[in-house]
XYZ file of C-alpha atoms in Angstrom:
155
model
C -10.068 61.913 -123.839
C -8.982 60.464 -120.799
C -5.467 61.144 -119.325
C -4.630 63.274 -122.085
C -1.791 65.826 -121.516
C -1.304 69.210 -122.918
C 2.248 70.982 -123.264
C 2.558 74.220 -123.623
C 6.235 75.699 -124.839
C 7.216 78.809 -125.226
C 9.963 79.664 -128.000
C 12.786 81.976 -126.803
C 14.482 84.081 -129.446
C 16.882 82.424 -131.494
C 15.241 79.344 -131.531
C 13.710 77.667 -134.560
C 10.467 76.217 -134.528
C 11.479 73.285 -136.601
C 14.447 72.675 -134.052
C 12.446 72.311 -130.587
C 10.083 70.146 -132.899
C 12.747 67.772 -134.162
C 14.249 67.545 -130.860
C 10.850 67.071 -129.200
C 10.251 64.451 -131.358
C 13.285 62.819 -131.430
C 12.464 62.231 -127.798
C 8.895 60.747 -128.022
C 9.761 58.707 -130.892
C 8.511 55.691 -130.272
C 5.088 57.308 -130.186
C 3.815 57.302 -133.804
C 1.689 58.401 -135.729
C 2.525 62.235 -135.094
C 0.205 64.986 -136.848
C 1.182 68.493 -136.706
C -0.840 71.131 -136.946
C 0.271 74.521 -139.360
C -0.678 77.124 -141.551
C 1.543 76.393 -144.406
C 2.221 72.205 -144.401
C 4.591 72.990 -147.766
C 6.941 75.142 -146.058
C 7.280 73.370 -142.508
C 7.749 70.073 -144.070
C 11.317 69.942 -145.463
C 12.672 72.618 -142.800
C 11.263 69.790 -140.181
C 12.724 67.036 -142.109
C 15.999 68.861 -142.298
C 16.244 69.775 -138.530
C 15.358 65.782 -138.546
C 18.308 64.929 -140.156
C 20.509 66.990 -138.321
C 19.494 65.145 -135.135
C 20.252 61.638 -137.348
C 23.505 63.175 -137.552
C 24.542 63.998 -134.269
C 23.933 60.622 -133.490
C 25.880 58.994 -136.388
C 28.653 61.661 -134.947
C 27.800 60.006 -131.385
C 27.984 56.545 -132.940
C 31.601 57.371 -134.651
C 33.045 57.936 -131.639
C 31.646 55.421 -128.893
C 33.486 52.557 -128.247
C 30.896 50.233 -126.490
C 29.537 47.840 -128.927
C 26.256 47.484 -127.095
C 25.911 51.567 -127.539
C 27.049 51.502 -131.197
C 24.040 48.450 -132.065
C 21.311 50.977 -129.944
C 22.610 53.568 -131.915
C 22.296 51.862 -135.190
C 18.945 50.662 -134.501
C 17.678 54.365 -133.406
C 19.406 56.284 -136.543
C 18.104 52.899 -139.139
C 14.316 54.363 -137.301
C 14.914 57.738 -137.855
C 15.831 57.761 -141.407
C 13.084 55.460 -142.183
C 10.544 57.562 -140.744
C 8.417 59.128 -143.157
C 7.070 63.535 -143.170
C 3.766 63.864 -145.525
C 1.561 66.692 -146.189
C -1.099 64.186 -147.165
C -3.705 63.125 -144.979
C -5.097 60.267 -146.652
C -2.555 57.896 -147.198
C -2.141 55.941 -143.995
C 1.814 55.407 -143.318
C 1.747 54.010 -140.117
C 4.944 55.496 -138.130
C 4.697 58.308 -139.962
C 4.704 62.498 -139.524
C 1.520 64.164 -141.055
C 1.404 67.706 -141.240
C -1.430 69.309 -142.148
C -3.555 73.071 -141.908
C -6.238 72.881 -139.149
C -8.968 72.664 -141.568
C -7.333 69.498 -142.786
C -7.331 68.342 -139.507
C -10.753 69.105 -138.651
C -11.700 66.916 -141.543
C -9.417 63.941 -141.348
C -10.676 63.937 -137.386
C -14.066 64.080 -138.707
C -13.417 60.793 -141.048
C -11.017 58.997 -138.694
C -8.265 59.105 -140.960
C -4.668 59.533 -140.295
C -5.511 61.366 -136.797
C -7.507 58.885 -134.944
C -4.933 56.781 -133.071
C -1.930 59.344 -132.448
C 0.177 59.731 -129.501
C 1.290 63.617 -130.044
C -0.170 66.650 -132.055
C 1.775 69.341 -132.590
C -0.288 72.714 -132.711
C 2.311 75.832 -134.441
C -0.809 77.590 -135.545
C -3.874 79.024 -133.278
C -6.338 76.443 -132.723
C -10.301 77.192 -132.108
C -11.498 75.351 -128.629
C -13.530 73.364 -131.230
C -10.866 71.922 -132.699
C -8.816 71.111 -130.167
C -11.368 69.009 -128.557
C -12.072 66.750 -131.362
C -7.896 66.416 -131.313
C -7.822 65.227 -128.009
C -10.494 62.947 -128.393
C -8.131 61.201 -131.494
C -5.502 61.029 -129.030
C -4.613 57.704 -128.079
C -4.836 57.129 -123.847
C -1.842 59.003 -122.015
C -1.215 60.885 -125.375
C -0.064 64.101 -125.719
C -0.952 67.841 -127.431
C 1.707 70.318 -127.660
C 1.084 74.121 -128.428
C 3.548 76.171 -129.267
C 3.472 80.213 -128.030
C 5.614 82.455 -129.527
C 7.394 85.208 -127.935
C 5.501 88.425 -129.331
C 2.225 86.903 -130.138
């Protein structure tokens, strides 16, 4: 659990979940496998995947209209990634660069077994998380990864 970080953000109103998490993401993503933590995996999943794709599309918009070559081929590259990167609700089936979301009793279990978990570089938390948990978490956490929690205005 060494020099592992914990971010706490705060969403404002007017802000959706899904897209602080897809740009979050879109900015650590060279750090895979990503697990997120939430209380209803079937519902987050394809509202993450489709802030996701939004992102892809900003930068194919951002591709269209650069004219340095060397931009356009880190551009290509980066969207080819994105695309290709893969959102499951199931824990068991290791992906490799991958997104697993899962319910914290999932978690607890799939940390407990080593399973998709072990070896991450982020964790999202959207849902409460007992102290419990969140210790075994951040021992999965690979070295200099990271935990973000999400507070909600209200809560």
């Amino acid at each position: 659990m060494a020099n592992v970080f914990v971010e706490r953000r705060q969403l404002s109103d007017g802000v959706a979940l899904t897209w602080d998490m897809a740009h979050h993401l879109y900015m650590r993503q060279n750090n895979w496998p990503v697990v997120v933590l939430a209380d209803n995996p079937q519902v987050l999943l394809p509202a993450l995947r489709k802030q996701w794709l939004k992102v892809v599309g900003k930068l194919r918009k951002e591709y269209s209209s650069t004219l340095s070559q060397a931009r356009k081929r880190r551009l290509l590259s980066v969207i080819g990634h994105m695309e290709a990167l893969r959102f499951t609700v199931r824990s068991e089936v290791p992906l490799g660069e991958a997104v697993y979301i899962l319910t914290p009793a999932e978690a607890q279990v799939t940390a407990v077994r080593l399973g998709a978990i072990r070896g991450s570089q982020t964790i999202y938390a959207t849902c409460p998380v007992n102290a419990g948990l969140e210790s075994s978490l951040m021992d999965c956490l690979k070295h200099h990864g990271l935990l973000v929690e999400y507070d909600f205005v209200g809560d």
